[in-house]
């Protein structure tokens, strides 16, 4: 690796497994100090141990504002001021509109949408006072289009897309860039339980590249957006989906 993130201090939410773990590994490999934030203590601590002194695990609930305050303060004390936030944490739930409960819907809102907002709020002051930074919000291709039986998930991912653009306008003059990434079907512990190999094979058949994505496909985009190489990219929405959003419903 080339130390593209030397001098960066990053928080990666949902960092214990899957896409978040790949992001954390790539960040450390590129020279960043990383706090892995997650509710999955065993996986998160194991990853921090694997990555060594440049990584630390912190138990963190993204829907809890006090947890965010404590996370940013402890990161600042351990590694220095936060200048990269990978707002990666999220959950996925399939449910038809008529069957989805209010509680299920609000759980998606609290983790995916509120968690993203609270993260931006928590790091904005530190970044503003210390020369700026980069916030990378994880939306989805479902933040660019709709999908049946995913109304709650889709709503939160569109919200993240919109919040990203509003935050980019507000925080850009303060030296803080805010962008959203929109992964397609990625083989992770979040997606695989919903249909297993059969779902992955079907998903691959609908992708122009004829394969699903993997966490290692996504992490390099986070590195780029966290680095100074992307210094003039702000308020962007970047699909990383094998070409799924390049066509319409009748495409193949």
mmCIF file with all atom_site columns, N, CA and C in Angstrom, residues 11-13 83-89 116 119-120 133-139 160 164 176-182 221-227 235-236:
data_model
loop_
_atom_site.group_PDB
_atom_site.id
_atom_site.type_symbol
_atom_site.label_atom_id
_atom_site.label_alt_id
_atom_site.label_comp_id
_atom_site.label_asym_id
_atom_site.label_entity_id
_atom_site.label_seq_id
_atom_site.pdbx_PDB_ins_code
_atom_site.Cartn_x
_atom_site.Cartn_y
_atom_site.Cartn_z
_atom_site.occupancy
_atom_site.B_iso_or_equiv
_atom_site.pdbx_formal_charge
_atom_site.auth_seq_id
_atom_site.auth_comp_id
_atom_site.auth_asym_id
_atom_site.auth_atom_id
_atom_site.pdbx_PDB_model_num
ATOM 1   N N  . UNK A 1 11  ? -13.159 7.021  11.820 1.00 0.00 ? 11  UNK A N  1
ATOM 2   C CA . UNK A 1 11  ? -14.145 6.177  12.493 1.00 0.00 ? 11  UNK A CA 1
ATOM 3   C C  . UNK A 1 11  ? -14.877 5.400  11.411 1.00 0.00 ? 11  UNK A C  1
ATOM 4   N N  . UNK A 1 12  ? -14.991 4.087  11.598 1.00 0.00 ? 12  UNK A N  1
ATOM 5   C CA . UNK A 1 12  ? -15.741 3.236  10.676 1.00 0.00 ? 12  UNK A CA 1
ATOM 6   C C  . UNK A 1 12  ? -16.868 2.587  11.461 1.00 0.00 ? 12  UNK A C  1
ATOM 7   N N  . UNK A 1 13  ? -18.108 2.984  11.196 1.00 0.00 ? 13  UNK A N  1
ATOM 8   C CA . UNK A 1 13  ? -19.236 2.361  11.888 1.00 0.00 ? 13  UNK A CA 1
ATOM 9   C C  . UNK A 1 13  ? -19.625 1.073  11.167 1.00 0.00 ? 13  UNK A C  1
ATOM 10  N N  . UNK A 1 83  ? -10.829 13.056 11.260 1.00 0.00 ? 83  UNK A N  1
ATOM 11  C CA . UNK A 1 83  ? -11.011 13.766 9.994  1.00 0.00 ? 83  UNK A CA 1
ATOM 12  C C  . UNK A 1 83  ? -11.593 12.905 8.886  1.00 0.00 ? 83  UNK A C  1
ATOM 13  N N  . UNK A 1 84  ? -11.967 11.663 9.228  1.00 0.00 ? 84  UNK A N  1
ATOM 14  C CA . UNK A 1 84  ? -12.677 10.800 8.285  1.00 0.00 ? 84  UNK A CA 1
ATOM 15  C C  . UNK A 1 84  ? -13.760 10.045 9.041  1.00 0.00 ? 84  UNK A C  1
ATOM 16  N N  . UNK A 1 85  ? -14.976 10.080 8.515  1.00 0.00 ? 85  UNK A N  1
ATOM 17  C CA . UNK A 1 85  ? -16.066 9.260  9.052  1.00 0.00 ? 85  UNK A CA 1
ATOM 18  C C  . UNK A 1 85  ? -16.624 8.399  7.929  1.00 0.00 ? 85  UNK A C  1
ATOM 19  N N  . UNK A 1 86  ? -16.514 7.082  8.100  1.00 0.00 ? 86  UNK A N  1
ATOM 20  C CA . UNK A 1 86  ? -17.171 6.137  7.207  1.00 0.00 ? 86  UNK A CA 1
ATOM 21  C C  . UNK A 1 86  ? -18.472 5.718  7.881  1.00 0.00 ? 86  UNK A C  1
ATOM 22  N N  . UNK A 1 87  ? -19.553 6.380  7.498  1.00 0.00 ? 87  UNK A N  1
ATOM 23  C CA . UNK A 1 87  ? -20.882 6.110  8.049  1.00 0.00 ? 87  UNK A CA 1
ATOM 24  C C  . UNK A 1 87  ? -21.425 4.863  7.363  1.00 0.00 ? 87  UNK A C  1
ATOM 25  N N  . UNK A 1 88  ? -20.923 3.712  7.765  1.00 0.00 ? 88  UNK A N  1
ATOM 26  C CA . UNK A 1 88  ? -21.175 2.464  7.049  1.00 0.00 ? 88  UNK A CA 1
ATOM 27  C C  . UNK A 1 88  ? -22.254 1.592  7.690  1.00 0.00 ? 88  UNK A C  1
ATOM 28  N N  . UNK A 1 89  ? -22.532 1.769  8.965  1.00 0.00 ? 89  UNK A N  1
ATOM 29  C CA . UNK A 1 89  ? -23.461 0.881  9.669  1.00 0.00 ? 89  UNK A CA 1
ATOM 30  C C  . UNK A 1 89  ? -24.847 0.919  9.036  1.00 0.00 ? 89  UNK A C  1
ATOM 31  N N  . UNK A 1 116 ? -26.949 7.827  10.579 1.00 0.00 ? 116 UNK A N  1
ATOM 32  C CA . UNK A 1 116 ? -26.127 8.605  9.643  1.00 0.00 ? 116 UNK A CA 1
ATOM 33  C C  . UNK A 1 116 ? -26.138 10.079 10.015 1.00 0.00 ? 116 UNK A C  1
ATOM 34  N N  . UNK A 1 119 ? -24.106 10.724 13.168 1.00 0.00 ? 119 UNK A N  1
ATOM 35  C CA . UNK A 1 119 ? -22.678 10.638 12.889 1.00 0.00 ? 119 UNK A CA 1
ATOM 36  C C  . UNK A 1 119 ? -22.140 11.925 12.290 1.00 0.00 ? 119 UNK A C  1
ATOM 37  N N  . UNK A 1 120 ? -22.849 12.457 11.307 1.00 0.00 ? 120 UNK A N  1
ATOM 38  C CA . UNK A 1 120 ? -22.417 13.725 10.704 1.00 0.00 ? 120 UNK A CA 1
ATOM 39  C C  . UNK A 1 120 ? -22.394 14.833 11.747 1.00 0.00 ? 120 UNK A C  1
ATOM 40  N N  . UNK A 1 133 ? -12.434 17.725 6.761  1.00 0.00 ? 133 UNK A N  1
ATOM 41  C CA . UNK A 1 133 ? -12.450 16.269 6.760  1.00 0.00 ? 133 UNK A CA 1
ATOM 42  C C  . UNK A 1 133 ? -13.339 15.726 5.674  1.00 0.00 ? 133 UNK A C  1
ATOM 43  N N  . UNK A 1 134 ? -13.552 14.419 5.725  1.00 0.00 ? 134 UNK A N  1
ATOM 44  C CA . UNK A 1 134 ? -14.365 13.727 4.731  1.00 0.00 ? 134 UNK A CA 1
ATOM 45  C C  . UNK A 1 134 ? -15.358 12.816 5.430  1.00 0.00 ? 134 UNK A C  1
ATOM 46  N N  . UNK A 1 135 ? -16.634 12.969 5.075  1.00 0.00 ? 135 UNK A N  1
ATOM 47  C CA . UNK A 1 135 ? -17.698 12.093 5.572  1.00 0.00 ? 135 UNK A CA 1
ATOM 48  C C  . UNK A 1 135 ? -18.205 11.278 4.392  1.00 0.00 ? 135 UNK A C  1
ATOM 49  N N  . UNK A 1 136 ? -18.224 9.965  4.556  1.00 0.00 ? 136 UNK A N  1
ATOM 50  C CA . UNK A 1 136 ? -18.653 9.063  3.489  1.00 0.00 ? 136 UNK A CA 1
ATOM 51  C C  . UNK A 1 136 ? -19.863 8.290  4.001  1.00 0.00 ? 136 UNK A C  1
ATOM 52  N N  . UNK A 1 137 ? -21.023 8.563  3.420  1.00 0.00 ? 137 UNK A N  1
ATOM 53  C CA . UNK A 1 137 ? -22.270 7.956  3.861  1.00 0.00 ? 137 UNK A CA 1
ATOM 54  C C  . UNK A 1 137 ? -22.640 6.781  2.965  1.00 0.00 ? 137 UNK A C  1
ATOM 55  N N  . UNK A 1 138 ? -22.955 5.650  3.579  1.00 0.00 ? 138 UNK A N  1
ATOM 56  C CA . UNK A 1 138 ? -23.339 4.461  2.828  1.00 0.00 ? 138 UNK A CA 1
ATOM 57  C C  . UNK A 1 138 ? -24.831 4.485  2.543  1.00 0.00 ? 138 UNK A C  1
ATOM 58  N N  . UNK A 1 139 ? -25.180 4.753  1.300  1.00 0.00 ? 139 UNK A N  1
ATOM 59  C CA . UNK A 1 139 ? -26.550 4.588  0.841  1.00 0.00 ? 139 UNK A CA 1
ATOM 60  C C  . UNK A 1 139 ? -26.624 3.225  0.153  1.00 0.00 ? 139 UNK A C  1
ATOM 61  N N  . UNK A 1 160 ? -30.616 9.078  3.168  1.00 0.00 ? 160 UNK A N  1
ATOM 62  C CA . UNK A 1 160 ? -29.163 9.262  3.267  1.00 0.00 ? 160 UNK A CA 1
ATOM 63  C C  . UNK A 1 160 ? -28.642 10.015 2.054  1.00 0.00 ? 160 UNK A C  1
ATOM 64  N N  . UNK A 1 164 ? -26.992 13.710 2.485  1.00 0.00 ? 164 UNK A N  1
ATOM 65  C CA . UNK A 1 164 ? -25.614 13.900 2.026  1.00 0.00 ? 164 UNK A CA 1
ATOM 66  C C  . UNK A 1 164 ? -25.482 15.184 1.227  1.00 0.00 ? 164 UNK A C  1
ATOM 67  N N  . UNK A 1 176 ? -15.367 20.550 4.966  1.00 0.00 ? 176 UNK A N  1
ATOM 68  C CA . UNK A 1 176 ? -15.809 19.174 5.183  1.00 0.00 ? 176 UNK A CA 1
ATOM 69  C C  . UNK A 1 176 ? -16.546 18.687 3.942  1.00 0.00 ? 176 UNK A C  1
ATOM 70  N N  . UNK A 1 177 ? -16.011 17.656 3.316  1.00 0.00 ? 177 UNK A N  1
ATOM 71  C CA . UNK A 1 177 ? -16.652 17.065 2.148  1.00 0.00 ? 177 UNK A CA 1
ATOM 72  C C  . UNK A 1 177 ? -17.584 15.941 2.594  1.00 0.00 ? 177 UNK A C  1
ATOM 73  N N  . UNK A 1 178 ? -18.751 15.850 1.951  1.00 0.00 ? 178 UNK A N  1
ATOM 74  C CA . UNK A 1 178 ? -19.723 14.814 2.286  1.00 0.00 ? 178 UNK A CA 1
ATOM 75  C C  . UNK A 1 178 ? -20.196 14.166 0.985  1.00 0.00 ? 178 UNK A C  1
ATOM 76  N N  . UNK A 1 179 ? -20.020 12.871 0.883  1.00 0.00 ? 179 UNK A N  1
ATOM 77  C CA . UNK A 1 179 ? -20.411 12.135 -0.319 1.00 0.00 ? 179 UNK A CA 1
ATOM 78  C C  . UNK A 1 179 ? -21.130 10.846 0.067  1.00 0.00 ? 179 UNK A C  1
ATOM 79  N N  . UNK A 1 180 ? -21.925 10.325 -0.845 1.00 0.00 ? 180 UNK A N  1
ATOM 80  C CA . UNK A 1 180 ? -22.600 9.051  -0.595 1.00 0.00 ? 180 UNK A CA 1
ATOM 81  C C  . UNK A 1 180 ? -22.162 8.019  -1.621 1.00 0.00 ? 180 UNK A C  1
ATOM 82  N N  . UNK A 1 181 ? -22.024 6.788  -1.160 1.00 0.00 ? 181 UNK A N  1
ATOM 83  C CA . UNK A 1 181 ? -21.752 5.681  -2.070 1.00 0.00 ? 181 UNK A CA 1
ATOM 84  C C  . UNK A 1 181 ? -22.987 4.790  -2.111 1.00 0.00 ? 181 UNK A C  1
ATOM 85  N N  . UNK A 1 182 ? -23.182 4.145  -3.262 1.00 0.00 ? 182 UNK A N  1
ATOM 86  C CA . UNK A 1 182 ? -24.405 3.387  -3.514 1.00 0.00 ? 182 UNK A CA 1
ATOM 87  C C  . UNK A 1 182 ? -24.052 1.992  -4.026 1.00 0.00 ? 182 UNK A C  1
ATOM 88  N N  . UNK A 1 221 ? -13.037 2.405  -2.796 1.00 0.00 ? 221 UNK A N  1
ATOM 89  C CA . UNK A 1 221 ? -13.747 3.668  -3.027 1.00 0.00 ? 221 UNK A CA 1
ATOM 90  C C  . UNK A 1 221 ? -13.760 4.508  -1.756 1.00 0.00 ? 221 UNK A C  1
ATOM 91  N N  . UNK A 1 222 ? -13.924 3.868  -0.616 1.00 0.00 ? 222 UNK A N  1
ATOM 92  C CA . UNK A 1 222 ? -13.838 4.590  0.657  1.00 0.00 ? 222 UNK A CA 1
ATOM 93  C C  . UNK A 1 222 ? -12.454 5.206  0.836  1.00 0.00 ? 222 UNK A C  1
ATOM 94  N N  . UNK A 1 223 ? -11.418 4.449  0.489  1.00 0.00 ? 223 UNK A N  1
ATOM 95  C CA . UNK A 1 223 ? -10.056 4.986  0.596  1.00 0.00 ? 223 UNK A CA 1
ATOM 96  C C  . UNK A 1 223 ? -9.921  6.237  -0.261 1.00 0.00 ? 223 UNK A C  1
ATOM 97  N N  . UNK A 1 224 ? -10.388 6.170  -1.493 1.00 0.00 ? 224 UNK A N  1
ATOM 98  C CA . UNK A 1 224 ? -10.299 7.317  -2.393 1.00 0.00 ? 224 UNK A CA 1
ATOM 99  C C  . UNK A 1 224 ? -11.036 8.528  -1.829 1.00 0.00 ? 224 UNK A C  1
ATOM 100 N N  . UNK A 1 225 ? -12.263 8.321  -1.357 1.00 0.00 ? 225 UNK A N  1
ATOM 101 C CA . UNK A 1 225 ? -13.050 9.445  -0.844 1.00 0.00 ? 225 UNK A CA 1
ATOM 102 C C  . UNK A 1 225 ? -12.505 9.972  0.478  1.00 0.00 ? 225 UNK A C  1
ATOM 103 N N  . UNK A 1 226 ? -11.816 9.135  1.230  1.00 0.00 ? 226 UNK A N  1
ATOM 104 C CA . UNK A 1 226 ? -11.187 9.586  2.476  1.00 0.00 ? 226 UNK A CA 1
ATOM 105 C C  . UNK A 1 226 ? -9.896  10.343 2.215  1.00 0.00 ? 226 UNK A C  1
ATOM 106 N N  . UNK A 1 227 ? -9.287  10.102 1.074  1.00 0.00 ? 227 UNK A N  1
ATOM 107 C CA . UNK A 1 227 ? -7.967  10.661 0.780  1.00 0.00 ? 227 UNK A CA 1
ATOM 108 C C  . UNK A 1 227 ? -8.062  12.058 0.177  1.00 0.00 ? 227 UNK A C  1
ATOM 109 N N  . UNK A 1 235 ? -20.648 16.255 -2.262 1.00 0.00 ? 235 UNK A N  1
ATOM 110 C CA . UNK A 1 235 ? -22.059 16.150 -2.595 1.00 0.00 ? 235 UNK A CA 1
ATOM 111 C C  . UNK A 1 235 ? -22.355 15.150 -3.689 1.00 0.00 ? 235 UNK A C  1
ATOM 112 N N  . UNK A 1 236 ? -21.395 14.281 -3.986 1.00 0.00 ? 236 UNK A N  1
ATOM 113 C CA . UNK A 1 236 ? -21.563 13.318 -5.070 1.00 0.00 ? 236 UNK A CA 1
ATOM 114 C C  . UNK A 1 236 ? -22.267 12.058 -4.582 1.00 0.00 ? 236 UNK A C  1
#
